[in-house]
PDB file of C-alpha atoms in Angstrom:
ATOM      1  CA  UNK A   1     -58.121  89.532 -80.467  1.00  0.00           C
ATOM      2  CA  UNK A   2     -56.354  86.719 -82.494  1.00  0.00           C
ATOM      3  CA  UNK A   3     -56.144  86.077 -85.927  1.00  0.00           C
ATOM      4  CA  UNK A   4     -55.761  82.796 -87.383  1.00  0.00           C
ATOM      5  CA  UNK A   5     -56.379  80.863 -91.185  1.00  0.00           C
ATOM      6  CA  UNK A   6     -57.798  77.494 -92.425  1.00  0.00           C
ATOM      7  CA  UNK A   7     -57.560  75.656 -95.256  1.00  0.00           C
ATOM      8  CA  UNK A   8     -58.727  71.749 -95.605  1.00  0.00           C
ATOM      9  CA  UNK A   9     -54.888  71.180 -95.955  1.00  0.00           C
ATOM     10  CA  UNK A  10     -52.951  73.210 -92.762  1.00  0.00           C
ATOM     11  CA  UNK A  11     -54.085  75.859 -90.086  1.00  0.00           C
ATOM     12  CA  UNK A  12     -51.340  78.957 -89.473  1.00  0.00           C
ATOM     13  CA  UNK A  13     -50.604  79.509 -85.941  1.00  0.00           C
ATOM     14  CA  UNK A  14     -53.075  81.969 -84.071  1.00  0.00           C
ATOM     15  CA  UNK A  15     -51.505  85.481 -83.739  1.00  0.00           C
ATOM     16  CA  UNK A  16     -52.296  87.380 -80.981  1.00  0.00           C
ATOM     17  CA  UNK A  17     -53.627  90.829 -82.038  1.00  0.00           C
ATOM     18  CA  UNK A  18     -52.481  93.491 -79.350  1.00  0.00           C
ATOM     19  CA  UNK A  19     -54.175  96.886 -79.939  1.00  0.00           C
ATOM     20  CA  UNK A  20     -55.935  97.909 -82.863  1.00  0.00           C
ATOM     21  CA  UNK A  21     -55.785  95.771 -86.014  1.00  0.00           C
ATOM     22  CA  UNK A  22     -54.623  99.009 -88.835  1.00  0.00           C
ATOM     23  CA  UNK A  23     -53.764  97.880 -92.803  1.00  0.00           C
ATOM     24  CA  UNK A  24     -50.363  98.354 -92.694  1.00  0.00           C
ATOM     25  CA  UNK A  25     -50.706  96.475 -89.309  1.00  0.00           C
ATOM     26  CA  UNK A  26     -52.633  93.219 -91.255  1.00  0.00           C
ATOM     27  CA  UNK A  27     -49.882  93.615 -94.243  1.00  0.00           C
ATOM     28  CA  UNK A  28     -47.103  93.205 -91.784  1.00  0.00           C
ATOM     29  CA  UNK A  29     -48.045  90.909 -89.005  1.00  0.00           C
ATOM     30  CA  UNK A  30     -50.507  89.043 -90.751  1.00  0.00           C
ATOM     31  CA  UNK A  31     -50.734  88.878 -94.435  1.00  0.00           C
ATOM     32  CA  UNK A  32     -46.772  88.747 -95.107  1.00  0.00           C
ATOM     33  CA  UNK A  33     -45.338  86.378 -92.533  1.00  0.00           C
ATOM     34  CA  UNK A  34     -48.650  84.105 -92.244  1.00  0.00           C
ATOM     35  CA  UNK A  35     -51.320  84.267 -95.120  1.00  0.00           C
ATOM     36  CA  UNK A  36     -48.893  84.233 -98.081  1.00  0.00           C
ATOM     37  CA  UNK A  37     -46.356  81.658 -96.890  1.00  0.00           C
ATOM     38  CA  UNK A  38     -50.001  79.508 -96.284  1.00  0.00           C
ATOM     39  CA  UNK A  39     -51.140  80.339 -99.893  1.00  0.00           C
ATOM     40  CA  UNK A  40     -47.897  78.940-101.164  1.00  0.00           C
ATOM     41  CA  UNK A  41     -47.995  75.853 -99.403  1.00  0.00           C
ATOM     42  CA  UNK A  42     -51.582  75.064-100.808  1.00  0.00           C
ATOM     43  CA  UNK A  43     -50.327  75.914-104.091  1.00  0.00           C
ATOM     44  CA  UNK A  44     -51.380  78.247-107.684  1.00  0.00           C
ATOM     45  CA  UNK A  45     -55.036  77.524-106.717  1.00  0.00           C
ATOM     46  CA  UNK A  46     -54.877  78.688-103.345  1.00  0.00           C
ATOM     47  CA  UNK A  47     -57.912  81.320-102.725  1.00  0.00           C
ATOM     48  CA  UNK A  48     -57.781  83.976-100.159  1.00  0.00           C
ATOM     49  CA  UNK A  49     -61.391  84.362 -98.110  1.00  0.00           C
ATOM     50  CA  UNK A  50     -61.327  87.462 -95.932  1.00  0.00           C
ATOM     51  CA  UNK A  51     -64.645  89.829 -95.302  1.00  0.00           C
ATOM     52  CA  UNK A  52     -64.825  93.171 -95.753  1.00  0.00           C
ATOM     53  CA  UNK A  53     -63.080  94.140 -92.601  1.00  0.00           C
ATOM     54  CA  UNK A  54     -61.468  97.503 -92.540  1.00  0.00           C
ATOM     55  CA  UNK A  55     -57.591  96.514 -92.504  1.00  0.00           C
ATOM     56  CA  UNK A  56     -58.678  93.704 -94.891  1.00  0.00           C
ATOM     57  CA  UNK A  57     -59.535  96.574 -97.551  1.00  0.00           C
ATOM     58  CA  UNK A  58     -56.723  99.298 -96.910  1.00  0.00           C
ATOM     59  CA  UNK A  59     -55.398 100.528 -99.921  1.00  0.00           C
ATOM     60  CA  UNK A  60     -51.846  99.277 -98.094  1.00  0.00           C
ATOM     61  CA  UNK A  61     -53.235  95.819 -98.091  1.00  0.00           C
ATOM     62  CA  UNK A  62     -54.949  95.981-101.451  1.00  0.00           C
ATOM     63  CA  UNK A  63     -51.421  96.639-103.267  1.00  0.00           C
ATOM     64  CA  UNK A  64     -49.734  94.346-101.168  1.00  0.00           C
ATOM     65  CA  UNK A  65     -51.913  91.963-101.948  1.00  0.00           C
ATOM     66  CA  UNK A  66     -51.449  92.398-106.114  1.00  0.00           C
ATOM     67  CA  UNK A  67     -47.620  92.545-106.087  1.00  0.00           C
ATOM     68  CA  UNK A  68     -47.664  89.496-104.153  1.00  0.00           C
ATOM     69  CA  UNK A  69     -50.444  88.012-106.932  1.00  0.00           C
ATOM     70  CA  UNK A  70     -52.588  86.568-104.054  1.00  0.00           C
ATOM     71  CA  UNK A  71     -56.012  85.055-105.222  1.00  0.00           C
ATOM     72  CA  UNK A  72     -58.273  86.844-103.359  1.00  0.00           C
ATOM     73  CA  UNK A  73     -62.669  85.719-102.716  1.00  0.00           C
ATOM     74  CA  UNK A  74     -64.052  89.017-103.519  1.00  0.00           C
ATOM     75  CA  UNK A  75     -66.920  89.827-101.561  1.00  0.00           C
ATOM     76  CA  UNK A  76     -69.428  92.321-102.032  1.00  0.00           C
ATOM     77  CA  UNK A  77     -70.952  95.052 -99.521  1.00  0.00           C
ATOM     78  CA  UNK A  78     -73.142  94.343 -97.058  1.00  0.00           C
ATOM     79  CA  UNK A  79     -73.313  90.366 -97.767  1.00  0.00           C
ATOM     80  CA  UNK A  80     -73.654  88.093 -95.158  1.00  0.00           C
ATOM     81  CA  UNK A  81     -70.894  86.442 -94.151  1.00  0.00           C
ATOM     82  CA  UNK A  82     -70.744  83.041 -94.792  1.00  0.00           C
ATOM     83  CA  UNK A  83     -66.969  82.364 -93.906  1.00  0.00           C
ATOM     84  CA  UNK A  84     -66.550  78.845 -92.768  1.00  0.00           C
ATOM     85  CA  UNK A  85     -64.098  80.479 -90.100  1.00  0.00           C
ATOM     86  CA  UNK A  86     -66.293  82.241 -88.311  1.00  0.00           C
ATOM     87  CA  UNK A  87     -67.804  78.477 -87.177  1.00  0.00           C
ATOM     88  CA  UNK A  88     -64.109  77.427 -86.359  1.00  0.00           C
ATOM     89  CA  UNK A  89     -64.458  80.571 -83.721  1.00  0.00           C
ATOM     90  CA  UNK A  90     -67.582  79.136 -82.564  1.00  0.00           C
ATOM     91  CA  UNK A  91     -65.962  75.984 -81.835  1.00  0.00           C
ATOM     92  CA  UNK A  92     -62.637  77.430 -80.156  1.00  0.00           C
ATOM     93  CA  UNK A  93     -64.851  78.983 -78.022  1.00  0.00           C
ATOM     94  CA  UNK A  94     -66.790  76.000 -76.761  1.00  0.00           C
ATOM     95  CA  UNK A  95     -63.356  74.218 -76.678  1.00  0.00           C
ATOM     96  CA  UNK A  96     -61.654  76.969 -74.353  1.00  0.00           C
ATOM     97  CA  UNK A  97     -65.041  77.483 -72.263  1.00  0.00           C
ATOM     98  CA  UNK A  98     -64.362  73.751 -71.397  1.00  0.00           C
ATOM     99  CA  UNK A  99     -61.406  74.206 -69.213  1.00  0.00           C
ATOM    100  CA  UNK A 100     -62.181  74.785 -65.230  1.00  0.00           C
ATOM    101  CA  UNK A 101     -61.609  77.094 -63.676  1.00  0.00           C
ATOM    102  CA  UNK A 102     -61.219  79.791 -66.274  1.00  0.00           C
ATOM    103  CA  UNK A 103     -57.539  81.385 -67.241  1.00  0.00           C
ATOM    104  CA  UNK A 104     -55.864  82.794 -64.360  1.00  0.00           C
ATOM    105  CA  UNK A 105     -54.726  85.681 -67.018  1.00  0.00           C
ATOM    106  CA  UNK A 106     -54.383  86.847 -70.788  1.00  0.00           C
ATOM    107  CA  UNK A 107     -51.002  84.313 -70.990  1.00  0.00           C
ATOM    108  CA  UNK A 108     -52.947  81.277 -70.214  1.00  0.00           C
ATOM    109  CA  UNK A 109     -55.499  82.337 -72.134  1.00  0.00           C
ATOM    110  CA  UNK A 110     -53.396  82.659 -75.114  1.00  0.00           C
ATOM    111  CA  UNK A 111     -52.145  79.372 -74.188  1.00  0.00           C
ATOM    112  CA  UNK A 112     -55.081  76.975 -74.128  1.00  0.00           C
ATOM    113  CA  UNK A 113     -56.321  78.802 -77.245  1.00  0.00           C
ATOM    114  CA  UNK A 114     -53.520  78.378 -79.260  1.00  0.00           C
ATOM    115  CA  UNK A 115     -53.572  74.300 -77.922  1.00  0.00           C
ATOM    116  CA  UNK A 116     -57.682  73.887 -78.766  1.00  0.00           C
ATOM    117  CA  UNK A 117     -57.045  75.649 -82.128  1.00  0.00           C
ATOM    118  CA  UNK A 118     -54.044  72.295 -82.775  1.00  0.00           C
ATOM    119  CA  UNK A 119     -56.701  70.212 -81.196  1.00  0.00           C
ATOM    120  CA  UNK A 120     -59.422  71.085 -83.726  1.00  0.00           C
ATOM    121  CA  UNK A 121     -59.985  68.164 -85.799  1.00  0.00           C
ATOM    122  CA  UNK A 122     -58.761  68.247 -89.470  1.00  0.00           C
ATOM    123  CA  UNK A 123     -62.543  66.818 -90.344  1.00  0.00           C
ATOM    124  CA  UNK A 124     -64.354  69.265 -88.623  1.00  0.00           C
ATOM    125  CA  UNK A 125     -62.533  72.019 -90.448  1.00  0.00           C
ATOM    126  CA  UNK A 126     -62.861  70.042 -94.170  1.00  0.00           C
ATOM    127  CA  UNK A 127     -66.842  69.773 -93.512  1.00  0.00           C
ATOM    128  CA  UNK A 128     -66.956  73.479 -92.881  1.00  0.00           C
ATOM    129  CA  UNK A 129     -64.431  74.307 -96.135  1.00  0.00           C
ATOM    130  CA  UNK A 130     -66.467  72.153 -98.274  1.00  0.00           C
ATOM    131  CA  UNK A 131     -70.127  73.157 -97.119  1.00  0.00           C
ATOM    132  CA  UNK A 132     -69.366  76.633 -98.849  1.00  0.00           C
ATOM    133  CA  UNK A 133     -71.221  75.851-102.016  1.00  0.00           C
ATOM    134  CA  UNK A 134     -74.118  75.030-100.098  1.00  0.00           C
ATOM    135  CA  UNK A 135     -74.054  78.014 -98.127  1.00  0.00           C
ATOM    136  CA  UNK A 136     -73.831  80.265-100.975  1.00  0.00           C
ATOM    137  CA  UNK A 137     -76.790  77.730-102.542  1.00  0.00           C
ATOM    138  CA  UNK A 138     -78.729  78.357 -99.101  1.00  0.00           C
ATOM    139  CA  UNK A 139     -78.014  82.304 -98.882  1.00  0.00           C
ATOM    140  CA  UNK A 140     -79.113  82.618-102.505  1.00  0.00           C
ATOM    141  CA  UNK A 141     -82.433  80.680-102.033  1.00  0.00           C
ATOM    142  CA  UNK A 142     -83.316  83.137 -99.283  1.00  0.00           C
ATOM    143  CA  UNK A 143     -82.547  86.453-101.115  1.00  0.00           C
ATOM    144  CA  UNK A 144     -79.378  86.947 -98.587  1.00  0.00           C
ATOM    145  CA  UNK A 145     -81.492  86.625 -95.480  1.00  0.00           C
ATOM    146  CA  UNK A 146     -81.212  83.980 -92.537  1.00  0.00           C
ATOM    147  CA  UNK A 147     -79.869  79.885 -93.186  1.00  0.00           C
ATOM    148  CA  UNK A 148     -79.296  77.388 -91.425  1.00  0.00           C
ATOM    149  CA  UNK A 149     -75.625  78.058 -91.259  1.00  0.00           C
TER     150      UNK A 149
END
């Protein structure tokens, strides 16, 4: 698994995941030395948009989260998740699935994702970012079910 953030102004680096993602795990290899030093750069108005992942919601990560006054997108149960990052997957994928032959191993893997996720056009990720009011728009017009996004 890799993690990675997006914002219409900078992209973190992709971390590479290795085992199972825990709160204190998210607090310490993800939220501290990549998602707050991000928020900072964007500035006060900076937002965090996470889902209601398990290590997202830890009490660990809740706290850190308030003592380190993050802005946090709250999200309710069982809503459909609209995050504009989970199309910037999509296209990594197709990006990565590109490249013949496949990766020899999980190194060069790691490798050409990390170099497709630079490659990723600034535009591509600024239409997604700013097509988030018209998600929400779409998801409320059909009662939470299926859109076009």
């Amino acid at each position: 698994m890799v993690w990675g953030g997006i914002s219409t102004r900078l992209r973190t680096l992709l971390y590479h995941v290795v085992g199972n993602l825990t709160g204190v795990r998210y607090q310490n290899e993800i939220m501290q030395p990549l998602v707050v030093p991000a928020l900072q750069a964007i500035g006060p108005r900076a937002i965090l948009q996470d889902d209601n992942a398990p290590p997202h919601r830890s009490a660990a990560v809740i706290t850190f989260i308030q003592q380190a006054r993050v802005n946090r997108m709250l999200w309710p149960a069982n809503s459909p998740d609209l995050n504009p990052e989970e199309h910037m997957w999509d296209e990594l994928c197709r990006r990565v699935q590109q490249h013949h032959p496949p990766p020899a191993n999980l190194g060069q893997l790691l490798q050409w994702l990390q170099q497709e996720w630079n490659g990723v056009p600034r535009a591509f990720i600024c239409n997604l970012i700013h097509s988030m009011r018209q998600r929400c728009v779409e998801c409320l017009a059909h009662n939470g079910g299926h859109t076009r996004y």
